Short mmCIF file of C-alpha atoms and ligand atoms in Angstrom, two decimals:
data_model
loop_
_atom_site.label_atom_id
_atom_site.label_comp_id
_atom_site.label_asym_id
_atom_site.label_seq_id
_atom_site.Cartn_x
_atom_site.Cartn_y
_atom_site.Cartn_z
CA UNK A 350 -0.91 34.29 -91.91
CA UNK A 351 1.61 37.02 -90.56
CA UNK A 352 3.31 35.81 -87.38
CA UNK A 353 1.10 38.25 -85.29
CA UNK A 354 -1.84 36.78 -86.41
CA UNK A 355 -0.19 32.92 -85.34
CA UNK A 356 0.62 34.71 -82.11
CA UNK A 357 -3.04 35.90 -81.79
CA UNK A 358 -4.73 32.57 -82.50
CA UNK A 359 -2.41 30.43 -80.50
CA UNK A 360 -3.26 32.98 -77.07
CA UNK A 361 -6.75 33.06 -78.13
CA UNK A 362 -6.70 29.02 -78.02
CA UNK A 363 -4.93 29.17 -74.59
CA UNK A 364 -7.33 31.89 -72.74
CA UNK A 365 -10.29 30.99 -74.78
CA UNK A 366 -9.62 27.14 -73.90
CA UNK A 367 -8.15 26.97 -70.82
CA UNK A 368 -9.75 28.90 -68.62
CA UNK A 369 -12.95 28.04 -69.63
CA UNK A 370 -12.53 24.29 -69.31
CA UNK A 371 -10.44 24.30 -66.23
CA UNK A 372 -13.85 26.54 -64.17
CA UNK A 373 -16.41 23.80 -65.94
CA UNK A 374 -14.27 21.17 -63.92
CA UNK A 375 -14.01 22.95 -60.80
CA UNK A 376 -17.31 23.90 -60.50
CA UNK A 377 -18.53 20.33 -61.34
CA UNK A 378 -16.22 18.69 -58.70
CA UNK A 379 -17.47 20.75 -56.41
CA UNK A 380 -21.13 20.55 -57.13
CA UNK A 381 -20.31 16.33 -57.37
CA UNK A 382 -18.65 16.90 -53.80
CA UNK A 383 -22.38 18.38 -52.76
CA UNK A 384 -24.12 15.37 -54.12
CA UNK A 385 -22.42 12.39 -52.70
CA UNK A 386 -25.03 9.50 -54.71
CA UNK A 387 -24.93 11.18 -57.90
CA UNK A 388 -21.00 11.05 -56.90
CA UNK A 389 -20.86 7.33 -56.23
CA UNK A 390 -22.61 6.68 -59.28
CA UNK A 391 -20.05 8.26 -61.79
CA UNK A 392 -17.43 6.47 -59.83
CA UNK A 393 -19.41 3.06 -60.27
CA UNK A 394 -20.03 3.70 -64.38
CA UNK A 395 -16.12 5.03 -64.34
CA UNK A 396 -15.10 1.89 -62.88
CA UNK A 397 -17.11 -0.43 -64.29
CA UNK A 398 -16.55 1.48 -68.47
CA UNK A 399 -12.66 2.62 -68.13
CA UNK A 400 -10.17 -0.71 -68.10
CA UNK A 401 -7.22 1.13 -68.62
CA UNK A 402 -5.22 3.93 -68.21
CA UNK A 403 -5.38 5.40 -71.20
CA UNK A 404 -9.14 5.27 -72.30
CA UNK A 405 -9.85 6.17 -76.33
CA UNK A 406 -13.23 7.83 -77.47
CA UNK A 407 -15.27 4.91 -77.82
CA UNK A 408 -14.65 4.24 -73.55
CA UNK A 409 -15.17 7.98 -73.28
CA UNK A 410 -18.25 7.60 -75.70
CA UNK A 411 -19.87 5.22 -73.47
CA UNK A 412 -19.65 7.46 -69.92
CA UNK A 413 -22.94 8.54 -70.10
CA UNK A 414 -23.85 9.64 -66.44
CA UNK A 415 -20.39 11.85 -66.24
CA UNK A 416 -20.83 13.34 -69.46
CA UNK A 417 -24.41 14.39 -68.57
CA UNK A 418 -23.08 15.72 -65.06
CA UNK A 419 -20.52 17.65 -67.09
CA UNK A 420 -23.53 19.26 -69.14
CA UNK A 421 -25.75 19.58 -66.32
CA UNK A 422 -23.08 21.60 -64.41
CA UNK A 423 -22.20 23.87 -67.11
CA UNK A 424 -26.50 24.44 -67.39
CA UNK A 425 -26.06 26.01 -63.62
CA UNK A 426 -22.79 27.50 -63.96
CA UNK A 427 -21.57 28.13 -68.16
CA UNK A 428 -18.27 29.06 -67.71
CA UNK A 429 -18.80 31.42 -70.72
CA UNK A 430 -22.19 33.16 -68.79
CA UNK A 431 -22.75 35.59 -71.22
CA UNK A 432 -21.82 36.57 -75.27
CA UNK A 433 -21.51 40.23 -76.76
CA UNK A 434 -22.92 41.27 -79.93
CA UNK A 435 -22.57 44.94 -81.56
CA UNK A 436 -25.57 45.14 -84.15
CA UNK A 437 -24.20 46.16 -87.53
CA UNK A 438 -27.37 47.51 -89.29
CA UNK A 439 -30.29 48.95 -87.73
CA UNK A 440 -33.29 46.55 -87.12
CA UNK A 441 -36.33 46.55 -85.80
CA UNK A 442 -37.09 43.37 -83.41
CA UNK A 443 -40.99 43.07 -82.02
CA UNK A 444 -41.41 47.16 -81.37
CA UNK A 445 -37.85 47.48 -80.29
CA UNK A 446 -35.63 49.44 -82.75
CA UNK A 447 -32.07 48.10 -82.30
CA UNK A 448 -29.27 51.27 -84.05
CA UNK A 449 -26.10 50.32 -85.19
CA UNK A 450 -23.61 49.75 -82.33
CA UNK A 451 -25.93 48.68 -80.26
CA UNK A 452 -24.17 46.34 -77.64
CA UNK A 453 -26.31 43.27 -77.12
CA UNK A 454 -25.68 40.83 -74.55
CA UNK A 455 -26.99 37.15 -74.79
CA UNK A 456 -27.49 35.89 -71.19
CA UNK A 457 -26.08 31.94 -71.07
CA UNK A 458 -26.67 31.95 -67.13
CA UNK A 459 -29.96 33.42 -67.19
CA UNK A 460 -31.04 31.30 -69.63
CA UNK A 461 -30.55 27.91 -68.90
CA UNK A 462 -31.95 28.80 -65.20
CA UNK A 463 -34.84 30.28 -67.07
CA UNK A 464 -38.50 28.88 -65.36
CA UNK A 465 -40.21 29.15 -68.63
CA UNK A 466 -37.58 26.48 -70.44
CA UNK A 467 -36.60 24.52 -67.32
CA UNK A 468 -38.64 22.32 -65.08
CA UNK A 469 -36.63 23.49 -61.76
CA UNK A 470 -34.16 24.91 -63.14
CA UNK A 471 -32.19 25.36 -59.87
CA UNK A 472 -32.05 21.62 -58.93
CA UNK A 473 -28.97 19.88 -60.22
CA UNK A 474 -30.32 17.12 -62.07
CA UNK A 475 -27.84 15.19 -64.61
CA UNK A 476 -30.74 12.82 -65.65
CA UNK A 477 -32.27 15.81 -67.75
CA UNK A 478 -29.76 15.39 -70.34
CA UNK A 479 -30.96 11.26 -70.62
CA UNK A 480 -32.68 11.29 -74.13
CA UNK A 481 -36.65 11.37 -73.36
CA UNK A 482 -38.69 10.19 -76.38
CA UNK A 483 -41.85 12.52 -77.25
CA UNK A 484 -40.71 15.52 -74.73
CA UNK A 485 -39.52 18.68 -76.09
CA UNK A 486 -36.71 19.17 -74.33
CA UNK A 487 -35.37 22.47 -73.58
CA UNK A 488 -31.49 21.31 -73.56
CA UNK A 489 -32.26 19.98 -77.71
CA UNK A 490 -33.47 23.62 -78.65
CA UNK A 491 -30.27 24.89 -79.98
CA UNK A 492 -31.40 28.32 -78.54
CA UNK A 493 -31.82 27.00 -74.37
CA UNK A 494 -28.84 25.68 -73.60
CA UNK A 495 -25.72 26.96 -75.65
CA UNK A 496 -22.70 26.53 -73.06
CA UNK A 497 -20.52 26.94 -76.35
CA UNK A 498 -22.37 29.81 -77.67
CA UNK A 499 -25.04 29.25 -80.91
CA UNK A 500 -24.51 30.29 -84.70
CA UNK A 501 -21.56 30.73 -87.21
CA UNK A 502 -19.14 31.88 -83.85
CA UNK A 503 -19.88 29.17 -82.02
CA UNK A 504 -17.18 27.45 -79.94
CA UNK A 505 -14.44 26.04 -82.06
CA UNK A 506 -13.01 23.75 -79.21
CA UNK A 507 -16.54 22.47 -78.30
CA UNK A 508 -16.28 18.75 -78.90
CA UNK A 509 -12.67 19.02 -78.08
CA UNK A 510 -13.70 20.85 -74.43
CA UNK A 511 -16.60 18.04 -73.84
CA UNK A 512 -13.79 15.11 -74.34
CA UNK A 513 -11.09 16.60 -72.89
CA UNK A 514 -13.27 17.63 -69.74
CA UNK A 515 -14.67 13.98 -69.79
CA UNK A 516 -11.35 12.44 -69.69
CA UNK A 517 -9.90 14.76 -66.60
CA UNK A 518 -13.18 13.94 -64.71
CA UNK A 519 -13.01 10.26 -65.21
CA UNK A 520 -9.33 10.00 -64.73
CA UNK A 521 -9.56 11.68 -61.37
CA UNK A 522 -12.69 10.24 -59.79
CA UNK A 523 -11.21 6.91 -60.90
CA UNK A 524 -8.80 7.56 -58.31
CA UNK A 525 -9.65 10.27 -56.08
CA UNK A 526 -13.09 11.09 -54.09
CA UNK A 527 -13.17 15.34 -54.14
CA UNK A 528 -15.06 16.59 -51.08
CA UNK A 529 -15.76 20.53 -50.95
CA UNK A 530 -13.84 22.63 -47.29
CA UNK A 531 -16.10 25.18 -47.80
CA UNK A 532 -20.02 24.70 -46.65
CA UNK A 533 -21.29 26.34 -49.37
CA UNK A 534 -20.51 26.42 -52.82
CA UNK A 535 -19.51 30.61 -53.59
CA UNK A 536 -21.57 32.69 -55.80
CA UNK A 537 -20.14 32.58 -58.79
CA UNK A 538 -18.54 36.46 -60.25
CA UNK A 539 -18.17 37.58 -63.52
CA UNK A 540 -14.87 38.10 -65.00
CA UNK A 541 -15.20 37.50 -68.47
CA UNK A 542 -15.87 34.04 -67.67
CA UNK A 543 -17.85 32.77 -64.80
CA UNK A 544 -15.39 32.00 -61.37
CA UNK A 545 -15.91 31.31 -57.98
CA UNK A 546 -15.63 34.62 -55.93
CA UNK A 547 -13.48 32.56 -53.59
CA UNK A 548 -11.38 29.63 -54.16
CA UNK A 549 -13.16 26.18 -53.89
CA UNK A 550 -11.48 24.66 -51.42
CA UNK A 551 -11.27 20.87 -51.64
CA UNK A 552 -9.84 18.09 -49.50
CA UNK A 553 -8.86 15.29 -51.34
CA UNK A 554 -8.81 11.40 -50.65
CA UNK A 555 -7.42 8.12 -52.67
CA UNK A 556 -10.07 5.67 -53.24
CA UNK A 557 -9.96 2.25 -51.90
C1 HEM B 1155 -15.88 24.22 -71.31
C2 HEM B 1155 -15.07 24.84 -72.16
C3 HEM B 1155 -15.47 25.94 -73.09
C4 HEM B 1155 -16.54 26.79 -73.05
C5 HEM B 1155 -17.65 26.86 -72.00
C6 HEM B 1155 -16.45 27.66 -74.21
C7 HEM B 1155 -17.37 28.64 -74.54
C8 HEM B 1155 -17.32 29.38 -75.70
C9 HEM B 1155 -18.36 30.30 -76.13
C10 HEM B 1155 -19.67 30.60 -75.40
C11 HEM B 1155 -17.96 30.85 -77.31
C12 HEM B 1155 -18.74 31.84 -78.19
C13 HEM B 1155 -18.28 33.24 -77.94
C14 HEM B 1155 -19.16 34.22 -78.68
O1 HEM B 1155 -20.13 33.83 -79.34
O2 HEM B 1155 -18.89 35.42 -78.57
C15 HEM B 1155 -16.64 30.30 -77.62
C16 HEM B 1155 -15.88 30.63 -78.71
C17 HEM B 1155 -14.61 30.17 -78.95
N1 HEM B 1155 -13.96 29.16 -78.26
FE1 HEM B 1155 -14.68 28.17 -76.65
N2 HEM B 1155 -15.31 27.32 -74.92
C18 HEM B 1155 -14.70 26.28 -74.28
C19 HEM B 1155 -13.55 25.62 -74.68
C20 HEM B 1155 -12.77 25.98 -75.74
C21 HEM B 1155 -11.56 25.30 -76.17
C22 HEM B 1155 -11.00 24.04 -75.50
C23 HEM B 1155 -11.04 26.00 -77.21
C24 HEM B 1155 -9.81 25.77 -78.03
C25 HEM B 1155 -9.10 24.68 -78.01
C26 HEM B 1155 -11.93 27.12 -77.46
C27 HEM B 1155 -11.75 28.07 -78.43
C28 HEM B 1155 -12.69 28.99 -78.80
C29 HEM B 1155 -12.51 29.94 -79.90
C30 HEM B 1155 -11.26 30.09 -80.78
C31 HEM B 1155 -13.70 30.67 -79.99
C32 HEM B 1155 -14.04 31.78 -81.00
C33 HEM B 1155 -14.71 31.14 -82.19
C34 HEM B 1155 -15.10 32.17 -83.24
O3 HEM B 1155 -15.34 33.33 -82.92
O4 HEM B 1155 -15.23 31.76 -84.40
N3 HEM B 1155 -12.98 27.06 -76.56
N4 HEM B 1155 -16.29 29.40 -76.62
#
């Protein structure tokens, strides 16, 4: 590789990384801040799984509540809300005939709050994501829920987002209790990636 291109992959790890992870935690602290049980559970299964400081994957592995918080928030608000496609060829798909260039956009938000895939889709509902033998689930079709996009471009950092995400949430709550200043959570707005169209204000207290 040139040194531009190192320079190009290296920012597109920071912006594409970063930014994306650090919105999936604030919007799940504050959406834990909004549901103080749920909260007091993942501190209870943090407490009772982490036993020191620096927890490896197979603690991490065994957080199952936070993890499925962390994938129930990103159902409600994907930090990545939509993806961009330019068709290449013509195609025809049902009667629609798509030309080359075509932008097409895939809608992430829309989708996963979509009342056709989701029983209530605006309720925030971690236990979704527990496996459920004999149900079709709508976050197992690869198509329904696709925080980290679907296909041969999907997310490179995915498995390294989900751990890393894990570990900030657990390491904080361990510690901290998060409770949301503002008295209701912002709509989110689109730049790119999905933020809060004002800050999320948070007071912030040490645990007993
Ligand atoms: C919660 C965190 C993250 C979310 C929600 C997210 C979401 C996404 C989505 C939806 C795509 C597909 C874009 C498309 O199809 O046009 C994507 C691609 C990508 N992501 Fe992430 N991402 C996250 C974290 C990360 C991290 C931590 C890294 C790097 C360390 C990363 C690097 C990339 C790269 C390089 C691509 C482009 C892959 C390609 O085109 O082959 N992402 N991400």
């Amino acid at each position: 590789m040139h040194d531009s291109e190192i320079v190009d992959n290296l920012l597109t790890f920071l912006t594409a990384g970063h930014e994306t992870t650090a919105l999936a935690l604030a919007w799940t602290f504050d959406r834990l801040g909004r549901h103080p049980e749920i909260l007091r559970a993942v501190q209870q299964e943090i407490d009772s799984t982490l036993t020191d400081d620096a927890p490896g994957m197979e603690q991490l592995d065994k957080l199952e509540l936070t993890r499925n918080v962390l994938r129930e928030s990103m159902r409600l608000t994907p930090p990545a809300p939509i993806i961009i496609r330019e068709v290449k060829e013509a195609f025809t798909l049902d009667s629609v005939t798509l030309e080359k260039g075509t932008r097409l956009v895939v809608p992430i938000y829309a989708l996963h709050r979509h009342r056709a895939l989701w029983d209530a889709p605006e309720v925030f509902d971690p236990a979704r994501f527990l496996p459920q033998e004999g149900k079709d689930r709508p976050q197992d079709d690869r198509y329904a829920y696709m925080p980290f996009g679907a296909g041969p471009r999907v997310c490179i950092g995915a498995r390294f987002a989900e751990t890393e995400a894990l570990l900030v949430l657990a390491m904080t709550l361990k510690e901290l209790t998060l409770t949301p200043e503002l008295r209701v959570t912002p709509p989110g707005k689109m730049e790119i990636t999905l933020r809060p169209a004002k800050p999320l204000l948070m007071s912030v207290k040490t645990r007993q």
